[in-house]
Amino acid sequence: MQHDASKHLVYISGEMFPPAEAKISVFDSAVTLGDTMTESTRTFGHEPFKLERHIERLYNSLKVSRINPGLTPEEIAAITLQVLEENLPHVPSDEDVWIVHNISRGTGALAADPTQQRSPATVIIHTAPLILSDWAGFYTEGCHAVTPFSRAIPTQSLDARIKNRSRLAYTLAEAEVKLVDPAAQSVILDTDGNVTENKGGNFFIYADGALKTPHARGALAGISRETALELAEGLGIPTQVTDFQPYDIYTADEAFFTSTPYCIMPATKFNGLPVGDGRVGPVTQRLLQAWGELVGLDIAAQAQRHLEA
Ligand SMILES: Cc1ncc(COP(=O)(O)O)c(C=O)c1O
């Protein structure tokens, strides 16, 4: 069975559309202001993973950004499951999907006061094939983590916990690291030189016998980050949420990123130097294995099948 993305229906503010007809106004605040709140959830074996946590985070982003979605979390959850149910028949049994939420302030924000919500919010819920080929090689080889020269937007200016679609800072950081190595993955520092996160993932090191990740003060409180910490605790691996700097990555035993699509992406090189012995380490492997057991799926094998396709 072929995964035909053109069959995935898209929900927009109360109606379902085929992808080619899924359109929003050029006057939508998603376009004019980029003030769209967002979530990306994935399925494992066609079951959504931690959907309620994603919806909770979405409602926190909506509250802080003062967007009224016009629907309760329960209503959004029910619509999300309907969209998924509608689209899963087009998904091969060994593949999974993204479930994406994008909610903007709606049309009419182009007036003098952009905070006024003059129309109902634009609520978009869609699914998409979870194509993992860009990350698949990293499960065995590890990726090259690189620090861009641009720093993270200070959390005093825009709290990184608001999961929003204004992605320019992340995209520029990613463009900068790709000048160093076209396959590099960014590790963005804050203005004090502390590690924050990646354009779409959180960052961890294993050093001095503990798994360490930066505070969610300057990074999105990733749901995969939370899962990695829970799995580590279950495996008896000490965890620390703490500030650290590039020096700590150079001298760590292991390093990896976490994010919804790939779960754990090992990093075996940092700014040109090997992390630890330059191979994917045992703690990273144990965590990936435990994650696979939690969701009943060989996560790396599923991604690696995309390399063969
Ligand atoms: C900036 C940023 N950091 C971290 C993450 C990881 O979050 P999660 O694990 O919830 O996918 C994301 C996810 O998209 C992100 O956009």
mmCIF file of C-alpha atoms and ligand atoms in Angstrom:
data_model
loop_
_atom_site.group_PDB
_atom_site.id
_atom_site.type_symbol
_atom_site.label_atom_id
_atom_site.label_comp_id
_atom_site.label_asym_id
_atom_site.label_seq_id
_atom_site.Cartn_x
_atom_site.Cartn_y
_atom_site.Cartn_z
ATOM 1 C CA MET A 1 0.000 0.000 0.000
ATOM 2 C CA GLN A 2 1.328 3.444 -0.975
ATOM 3 C CA HIS A 3 1.028 6.291 1.484
ATOM 4 C CA ASP A 4 -0.989 8.821 -0.492
ATOM 5 C CA ALA A 5 -0.765 12.194 1.281
ATOM 6 C CA SER A 6 -3.223 13.719 -1.200
ATOM 7 C CA LYS A 7 -5.975 11.694 0.509
ATOM 8 C CA HIS A 8 -5.415 13.153 4.004
ATOM 9 C CA LEU A 9 -8.327 15.499 4.716
ATOM 10 C CA VAL A 10 -7.584 18.778 6.505
ATOM 11 C CA TYR A 11 -9.829 20.318 9.157
ATOM 12 C CA ILE A 12 -10.139 24.109 8.954
ATOM 13 C CA SER A 13 -12.463 25.886 11.392
ATOM 14 C CA GLY A 14 -15.348 23.432 11.282
ATOM 15 C CA GLU A 15 -14.970 21.916 7.802
ATOM 16 C CA MET A 16 -12.928 19.138 6.213
ATOM 17 C CA PHE A 17 -11.103 19.759 2.920
ATOM 18 C CA PRO A 18 -8.940 17.712 0.554
ATOM 19 C CA PRO A 19 -5.345 19.054 0.833
ATOM 20 C CA ALA A 20 -5.484 20.862 -2.529
ATOM 21 C CA GLU A 21 -8.487 22.853 -1.308
ATOM 22 C CA ALA A 22 -7.228 23.461 2.229
ATOM 23 C CA LYS A 23 -6.681 27.219 2.124
ATOM 24 C CA ILE A 24 -6.762 30.190 4.472
ATOM 25 C CA SER A 25 -7.160 33.907 3.818
ATOM 26 C CA VAL A 26 -4.163 36.056 2.860
ATOM 27 C CA PHE A 27 -5.489 38.393 5.591
ATOM 28 C CA ASP A 28 -5.201 35.707 8.275
ATOM 29 C CA SER A 29 -2.966 36.709 11.193
ATOM 30 C CA ALA A 30 -1.006 33.509 10.527
ATOM 31 C CA VAL A 31 0.226 35.323 7.388
ATOM 32 C CA THR A 32 0.201 38.969 8.441
ATOM 33 C CA LEU A 33 1.611 38.576 11.969
ATOM 34 C CA GLY A 34 2.912 35.027 12.213
ATOM 35 C CA ASP A 35 1.087 34.681 15.530
ATOM 36 C CA THR A 36 0.095 31.058 15.084
ATOM 37 C CA MET A 37 0.240 28.671 18.019
ATOM 38 C CA THR A 38 1.186 25.159 17.061
ATOM 39 C CA GLU A 39 1.632 21.554 18.117
ATOM 40 C CA SER A 40 3.047 18.519 16.376
ATOM 41 C CA THR A 41 2.150 15.130 17.806
ATOM 42 C CA ARG A 42 3.084 11.771 16.292
ATOM 43 C CA THR A 43 1.516 8.348 16.250
ATOM 44 C CA PHE A 44 3.218 5.065 17.107
ATOM 45 C CA GLY A 45 1.490 2.085 15.532
ATOM 46 C CA HIS A 46 -1.286 4.516 14.487
ATOM 47 C CA GLU A 47 -1.964 5.537 18.127
ATOM 48 C CA PRO A 48 -1.378 9.196 19.062
ATOM 49 C CA PHE A 49 1.416 9.613 21.622
ATOM 50 C CA LYS A 50 0.708 11.908 24.595
ATOM 51 C CA LEU A 51 -1.966 13.837 22.675
ATOM 52 C CA GLU A 52 -3.440 15.182 25.907
ATOM 53 C CA ARG A 53 -0.033 16.687 26.880
ATOM 54 C CA HIS A 54 0.261 18.344 23.447
ATOM 55 C CA ILE A 55 -3.245 19.790 23.766
ATOM 56 C CA GLU A 56 -2.456 21.032 27.264
ATOM 57 C CA ARG A 57 0.690 22.778 25.950
ATOM 58 C CA LEU A 58 -1.309 24.191 23.014
ATOM 59 C CA TYR A 59 -3.828 25.741 25.415
ATOM 60 C CA ASN A 60 -1.001 27.215 27.500
ATOM 61 C CA SER A 61 0.469 28.808 24.330
ATOM 62 C CA LEU A 62 -2.987 30.118 23.348
ATOM 63 C CA LYS A 63 -3.591 31.603 26.792
ATOM 64 C CA VAL A 64 -0.211 33.357 26.998
ATOM 65 C CA SER A 65 -0.570 34.690 23.438
ATOM 66 C CA ARG A 66 -4.152 35.772 24.190
ATOM 67 C CA ILE A 67 -5.768 33.851 21.331
ATOM 68 C CA ASN A 68 -9.274 32.513 21.958
ATOM 69 C CA PRO A 69 -9.595 29.304 19.922
ATOM 70 C CA GLY A 70 -13.378 29.179 20.395
ATOM 71 C CA LEU A 71 -13.195 25.473 21.281
ATOM 72 C CA THR A 72 -12.505 23.668 24.526
ATOM 73 C CA PRO A 73 -9.492 21.337 24.868
ATOM 74 C CA GLU A 74 -11.962 18.430 24.911
ATOM 75 C CA GLU A 75 -13.529 19.615 21.640
ATOM 76 C CA ILE A 76 -10.099 20.006 19.986
ATOM 77 C CA ALA A 77 -9.131 16.513 21.205
ATOM 78 C CA ALA A 78 -12.335 15.019 19.779
ATOM 79 C CA ILE A 79 -11.872 16.757 16.397
ATOM 80 C CA THR A 80 -8.234 15.645 16.301
ATOM 81 C CA LEU A 81 -9.257 12.024 16.775
ATOM 82 C CA GLN A 82 -11.896 12.398 14.025
ATOM 83 C CA VAL A 83 -9.283 13.781 11.584
ATOM 84 C CA LEU A 84 -6.961 10.923 12.463
ATOM 85 C CA GLU A 85 -9.683 8.315 12.068
ATOM 86 C CA GLU A 86 -10.605 9.785 8.681
ATOM 87 C CA ASN A 87 -7.017 9.694 7.409
ATOM 88 C CA LEU A 88 -5.520 6.529 8.915
ATOM 89 C CA PRO A 89 -7.054 4.224 6.257
ATOM 90 C CA HIS A 90 -4.570 5.856 3.803
ATOM 91 C CA VAL A 91 -1.561 5.069 6.017
ATOM 92 C CA PRO A 92 0.292 1.755 5.602
ATOM 93 C CA SER A 93 0.232 -0.303 8.812
ATOM 94 C CA ASP A 94 4.016 -0.010 9.367
ATOM 95 C CA GLU A 95 4.045 3.780 8.927
ATOM 96 C CA ASP A 96 2.971 6.613 11.191
ATOM 97 C CA VAL A 97 1.797 10.194 10.867
ATOM 98 C CA TRP A 98 2.289 13.685 12.207
ATOM 99 C CA ILE A 99 -0.806 15.264 13.735
ATOM 100 C CA VAL A 100 -0.406 19.027 13.375
ATOM 101 C CA HIS A 101 -2.369 21.824 15.067
ATOM 102 C CA ASN A 102 -2.043 25.437 13.905
ATOM 103 C CA ILE A 103 -4.271 28.068 15.496
ATOM 104 C CA SER A 104 -4.087 31.765 14.596
ATOM 105 C CA ARG A 105 -5.946 34.858 15.761
ATOM 106 C CA GLY A 106 -7.983 34.798 12.531
ATOM 107 C CA THR A 107 -8.562 37.480 9.927
ATOM 108 C CA GLY A 108 -8.871 41.169 10.611
ATOM 109 C CA ALA A 109 -5.772 41.659 12.753
ATOM 110 C CA LEU A 110 -4.308 43.978 10.096
ATOM 111 C CA ALA A 111 -5.847 46.989 11.841
ATOM 112 C CA ALA A 112 -4.094 49.392 14.220
ATOM 113 C CA ASP A 113 -4.388 47.068 17.214
ATOM 114 C CA PRO A 114 -3.082 43.589 16.382
ATOM 115 C CA THR A 115 -4.155 42.178 19.731
ATOM 116 C CA GLN A 116 -7.856 42.454 18.909
ATOM 117 C CA GLN A 117 -9.383 39.202 17.752
ATOM 118 C CA ARG A 118 -11.984 40.493 15.293
ATOM 119 C CA SER A 119 -12.953 37.106 13.884
ATOM 120 C CA PRO A 120 -13.088 33.536 15.140
ATOM 121 C CA ALA A 121 -9.650 31.936 15.405
ATOM 122 C CA THR A 122 -8.443 29.932 12.406
ATOM 123 C CA VAL A 123 -8.155 26.358 13.648
ATOM 124 C CA ILE A 124 -6.247 23.968 11.385
ATOM 125 C CA ILE A 125 -5.783 20.288 12.209
ATOM 126 C CA HIS A 126 -4.108 17.998 9.700
ATOM 127 C CA THR A 127 -2.136 14.795 9.447
ATOM 128 C CA ALA A 128 0.906 14.173 7.235
ATOM 129 C CA PRO A 129 3.206 11.245 6.446
ATOM 130 C CA LEU A 130 6.003 11.026 9.018
ATOM 131 C CA ILE A 131 8.979 10.933 6.676
ATOM 132 C CA LEU A 132 12.069 10.212 8.760
ATOM 133 C CA SER A 133 14.711 9.748 6.045
ATOM 134 C CA ASP A 134 16.596 12.963 6.954
ATOM 135 C CA TRP A 135 17.213 11.656 10.493
ATOM 136 C CA ALA A 136 17.360 7.895 9.934
ATOM 137 C CA GLY A 137 21.143 7.664 9.462
ATOM 138 C CA PHE A 138 21.778 9.414 12.788
ATOM 139 C CA TYR A 139 20.468 6.520 14.930
ATOM 140 C CA THR A 140 23.603 4.525 14.140
ATOM 141 C CA GLU A 141 26.151 7.186 13.098
ATOM 142 C CA GLY A 142 25.072 10.086 15.275
ATOM 143 C CA CYS A 143 24.822 13.626 13.945
ATOM 144 C CA HIS A 144 27.187 16.592 14.016
ATOM 145 C CA ALA A 145 25.895 19.150 16.538
ATOM 146 C CA VAL A 146 27.095 22.690 15.828
ATOM 147 C CA THR A 147 26.576 26.030 17.619
ATOM 148 C CA PRO A 148 25.327 28.817 15.310
ATOM 149 C CA PHE A 149 26.696 32.347 15.775
ATOM 150 C CA SER A 150 23.188 33.767 16.317
ATOM 151 C CA ARG A 151 21.930 33.435 19.883
ATOM 152 C CA ALA A 152 18.483 32.379 21.079
ATOM 153 C CA ILE A 153 15.858 35.119 21.452
ATOM 154 C CA PRO A 154 16.126 36.023 25.152
ATOM 155 C CA THR A 155 13.310 34.473 27.101
ATOM 156 C CA GLN A 156 12.670 37.964 28.554
ATOM 157 C CA SER A 157 11.638 38.957 24.983
ATOM 158 C CA LEU A 158 9.747 35.848 23.895
ATOM 159 C CA ASP A 159 9.254 32.935 26.255
ATOM 160 C CA ALA A 160 10.528 29.818 24.487
ATOM 161 C CA ARG A 161 7.758 27.790 26.117
ATOM 162 C CA ILE A 162 5.190 29.423 23.818
ATOM 163 C CA LYS A 163 5.147 26.945 20.948
ATOM 164 C CA ASN A 164 4.554 29.200 17.984
ATOM 165 C CA ARG A 165 5.185 29.300 14.263
ATOM 166 C CA SER A 166 7.403 32.414 14.180
ATOM 167 C CA ARG A 167 10.422 30.346 13.219
ATOM 168 C CA LEU A 168 12.810 32.832 11.611
ATOM 169 C CA ALA A 169 15.345 32.806 14.464
ATOM 170 C CA TYR A 170 15.468 29.003 14.396
ATOM 171 C CA THR A 171 15.727 28.880 10.605
ATOM 172 C CA LEU A 172 18.626 31.363 10.569
ATOM 173 C CA ALA A 173 20.432 29.383 13.287
ATOM 174 C CA GLU A 174 20.008 26.237 11.214
ATOM 175 C CA ALA A 175 21.254 28.024 8.079
ATOM 176 C CA GLU A 176 24.387 29.133 9.949
ATOM 177 C CA VAL A 177 25.338 25.647 11.145
ATOM 178 C CA LYS A 178 24.832 24.290 7.646
ATOM 179 C CA LEU A 179 27.642 26.602 6.503
ATOM 180 C CA VAL A 180 29.921 24.446 8.663
ATOM 181 C CA ASP A 181 28.485 21.066 7.647
ATOM 182 C CA PRO A 182 25.442 20.616 5.371
ATOM 183 C CA ALA A 183 24.163 17.842 7.689
ATOM 184 C CA ALA A 184 24.827 19.731 10.961
ATOM 185 C CA GLN A 185 22.101 20.132 13.597
ATOM 186 C CA SER A 186 22.047 23.356 15.608
ATOM 187 C CA VAL A 187 22.655 23.647 19.352
ATOM 188 C CA ILE A 188 21.596 27.233 20.033
ATOM 189 C CA LEU A 189 23.166 29.176 22.933
ATOM 190 C CA ASP A 190 21.526 31.957 24.909
ATOM 191 C CA THR A 191 23.120 35.394 25.309
ATOM 192 C CA ASP A 192 24.975 34.140 28.422
ATOM 193 C CA GLY A 193 26.471 31.204 26.522
ATOM 194 C CA ASN A 194 24.240 28.513 28.035
ATOM 195 C CA VAL A 195 22.910 25.738 25.820
ATOM 196 C CA THR A 196 19.195 26.147 25.047
ATOM 197 C CA GLU A 197 17.764 23.907 22.316
ATOM 198 C CA ASN A 198 17.653 23.134 18.613
ATOM 199 C CA LYS A 199 15.278 24.541 15.974
ATOM 200 C CA GLY A 200 12.895 21.673 16.672
ATOM 201 C CA GLY A 201 14.318 19.645 19.526
ATOM 202 C CA ASN A 202 15.766 19.661 23.039
ATOM 203 C CA PHE A 203 19.333 18.745 23.886
ATOM 204 C CA PHE A 204 20.859 16.350 26.421
ATOM 205 C CA ILE A 205 24.325 15.314 27.526
ATOM 206 C CA TYR A 206 25.372 12.347 29.624
ATOM 207 C CA ALA A 207 28.296 13.410 31.814
ATOM 208 C CA ASP A 208 29.604 12.664 35.323
ATOM 209 C CA GLY A 209 27.138 9.762 35.585
ATOM 210 C CA ALA A 210 24.025 11.897 34.997
ATOM 211 C CA LEU A 211 21.732 12.780 32.141
ATOM 212 C CA LYS A 212 21.564 16.585 31.877
ATOM 213 C CA THR A 213 19.270 18.886 29.950
ATOM 214 C CA PRO A 214 18.904 22.694 30.088
ATOM 215 C CA HIS A 215 16.107 24.401 32.020
ATOM 216 C CA ALA A 216 12.849 24.965 30.141
ATOM 217 C CA ARG A 217 13.311 28.656 31.002
ATOM 218 C CA GLY A 218 15.121 29.194 27.682
ATOM 219 C CA ALA A 219 13.860 26.189 25.733
ATOM 220 C CA LEU A 220 10.543 24.668 24.813
ATOM 221 C CA ALA A 221 9.392 22.240 27.506
ATOM 222 C CA GLY A 222 9.537 19.378 25.013
ATOM 223 C CA ILE A 223 7.213 16.443 25.504
ATOM 224 C CA SER A 224 9.970 14.167 24.194
ATOM 225 C CA ARG A 225 12.358 15.827 26.697
ATOM 226 C CA GLU A 226 9.854 14.956 29.428
ATOM 227 C CA THR A 227 9.615 11.371 28.101
ATOM 228 C CA ALA A 228 13.419 10.963 28.009
ATOM 229 C CA LEU A 229 13.646 12.169 31.629
ATOM 230 C CA GLU A 230 10.856 9.760 32.693
ATOM 231 C CA LEU A 231 12.524 6.839 30.895
ATOM 232 C CA ALA A 232 15.902 7.676 32.463
ATOM 233 C CA GLU A 233 14.330 7.729 35.912
ATOM 234 C CA GLY A 234 12.701 4.354 35.189
ATOM 235 C CA LEU A 235 16.104 2.956 34.207
ATOM 236 C CA GLY A 236 17.761 4.329 37.355
ATOM 237 C CA ILE A 237 19.848 6.879 35.403
ATOM 238 C CA PRO A 238 20.306 10.063 37.481
ATOM 239 C CA THR A 239 18.874 13.179 35.793
ATOM 240 C CA GLN A 240 19.628 16.884 36.190
ATOM 241 C CA VAL A 241 17.905 19.922 34.726
ATOM 242 C CA THR A 242 20.748 22.410 34.728
ATOM 243 C CA ASP A 243 22.644 25.116 32.872
ATOM 244 C CA PHE A 244 25.600 23.938 30.820
ATOM 245 C CA GLN A 245 27.878 25.372 28.173
ATOM 246 C CA PRO A 246 29.717 24.134 25.057
ATOM 247 C CA TYR A 247 32.671 23.035 27.255
ATOM 248 C CA ASP A 248 30.358 20.494 28.905
ATOM 249 C CA ILE A 249 29.347 19.062 25.522
ATOM 250 C CA TYR A 250 32.977 18.763 24.364
ATOM 251 C CA THR A 251 33.809 16.848 27.532
ATOM 252 C CA ALA A 252 30.580 14.793 27.843
ATOM 253 C CA ASP A 253 30.403 11.026 27.331
ATOM 254 C CA GLU A 254 27.275 11.197 25.178
ATOM 255 C CA ALA A 255 24.912 13.730 23.664
ATOM 256 C CA PHE A 256 21.566 13.596 21.892
ATOM 257 C CA PHE A 257 18.561 15.617 20.791
ATOM 258 C CA THR A 258 14.922 14.770 21.529
ATOM 259 C CA SER A 259 11.905 15.679 19.424
ATOM 260 C CA THR A 260 8.520 14.283 18.513
ATOM 261 C CA PRO A 261 9.330 12.789 15.070
ATOM 262 C CA TYR A 262 12.642 11.016 15.784
ATOM 263 C CA CYS A 263 12.325 10.736 19.617
ATOM 264 C CA ILE A 264 16.100 10.502 20.218
ATOM 265 C CA MET A 265 18.765 11.631 17.747
ATOM 266 C CA PRO A 266 22.293 10.812 18.914
ATOM 267 C CA ALA A 267 25.020 13.456 18.406
ATOM 268 C CA THR A 268 28.510 11.988 18.095
ATOM 269 C CA LYS A 269 30.375 15.124 17.009
ATOM 270 C CA PHE A 270 30.241 18.649 18.428
ATOM 271 C CA ASN A 271 31.779 21.584 16.566
ATOM 272 C CA GLY A 272 34.127 19.198 14.785
ATOM 273 C CA LEU A 273 35.271 17.218 17.858
ATOM 274 C CA PRO A 274 34.067 13.718 18.819
ATOM 275 C CA VAL A 275 31.632 13.498 21.749
ATOM 276 C CA GLY A 276 33.009 10.773 24.056
ATOM 277 C CA ASP A 277 34.482 8.078 21.832
ATOM 278 C CA GLY A 278 32.629 9.443 18.796
ATOM 279 C CA ARG A 279 30.100 6.594 18.737
ATOM 280 C CA VAL A 280 26.481 6.347 19.805
ATOM 281 C CA GLY A 281 26.797 5.669 23.532
ATOM 282 C CA PRO A 282 25.196 3.010 25.744
ATOM 283 C CA VAL A 283 22.946 5.390 27.696
ATOM 284 C CA THR A 284 21.526 6.841 24.470
ATOM 285 C CA GLN A 285 20.933 3.300 23.187
ATOM 286 C CA ARG A 286 19.233 2.181 26.394
ATOM 287 C CA LEU A 287 16.905 5.175 26.301
ATOM 288 C CA LEU A 288 15.982 4.588 22.668
ATOM 289 C CA GLN A 289 15.350 0.926 23.421
ATOM 290 C CA ALA A 290 13.181 1.812 26.438
ATOM 291 C CA TRP A 291 11.218 4.292 24.318
ATOM 292 C CA GLY A 292 10.608 1.586 21.719
ATOM 293 C CA GLU A 293 9.341 -0.742 24.462
ATOM 294 C CA LEU A 294 7.051 1.990 25.787
ATOM 295 C CA VAL A 295 5.377 2.455 22.394
ATOM 296 C CA GLY A 296 5.737 -1.100 21.039
ATOM 297 C CA LEU A 297 7.776 -0.120 17.987
ATOM 298 C CA ASP A 298 11.406 -0.266 16.837
ATOM 299 C CA ILE A 299 11.741 3.502 16.323
ATOM 300 C CA ALA A 300 15.084 3.433 14.500
ATOM 301 C CA ALA A 301 14.055 0.525 12.235
ATOM 302 C CA GLN A 302 10.884 2.341 11.184
ATOM 303 C CA ALA A 303 12.927 5.438 10.269
ATOM 304 C CA GLN A 304 15.586 3.377 8.492
ATOM 305 C CA ARG A 305 12.947 1.806 6.232
ATOM 306 C CA HIS A 306 12.496 5.311 4.801
ATOM 307 C CA LEU A 307 16.119 5.233 3.637
ATOM 308 C CA GLU A 308 15.424 2.078 1.639
ATOM 309 C CA ALA A 309 12.177 3.428 0.138
HETATM 310 C C1 LIG B 1 11.958 24.900 19.318
HETATM 311 C C2 LIG B 1 11.595 23.511 19.718
HETATM 312 N N1 LIG B 1 12.238 22.934 20.742
HETATM 313 C C3 LIG B 1 11.957 21.661 21.138
HETATM 314 C C4 LIG B 1 11.002 20.908 20.482
HETATM 315 C C5 LIG B 1 10.717 19.498 20.934
HETATM 316 O O1 LIG B 1 9.437 19.401 21.493
HETATM 317 P P1 LIG B 1 8.632 18.018 21.490
HETATM 318 O O2 LIG B 1 9.507 17.021 22.146
HETATM 319 O O3 LIG B 1 7.421 18.318 22.292
HETATM 320 O O4 LIG B 1 8.375 17.672 20.078
HETATM 321 C C6 LIG B 1 10.293 21.467 19.403
HETATM 322 C C7 LIG B 1 9.279 20.671 18.706
HETATM 323 O O5 LIG B 1 8.786 21.021 17.673
HETATM 324 C C8 LIG B 1 10.591 22.796 19.022
HETATM 325 O O6 LIG B 1 9.944 23.369 18.007
#
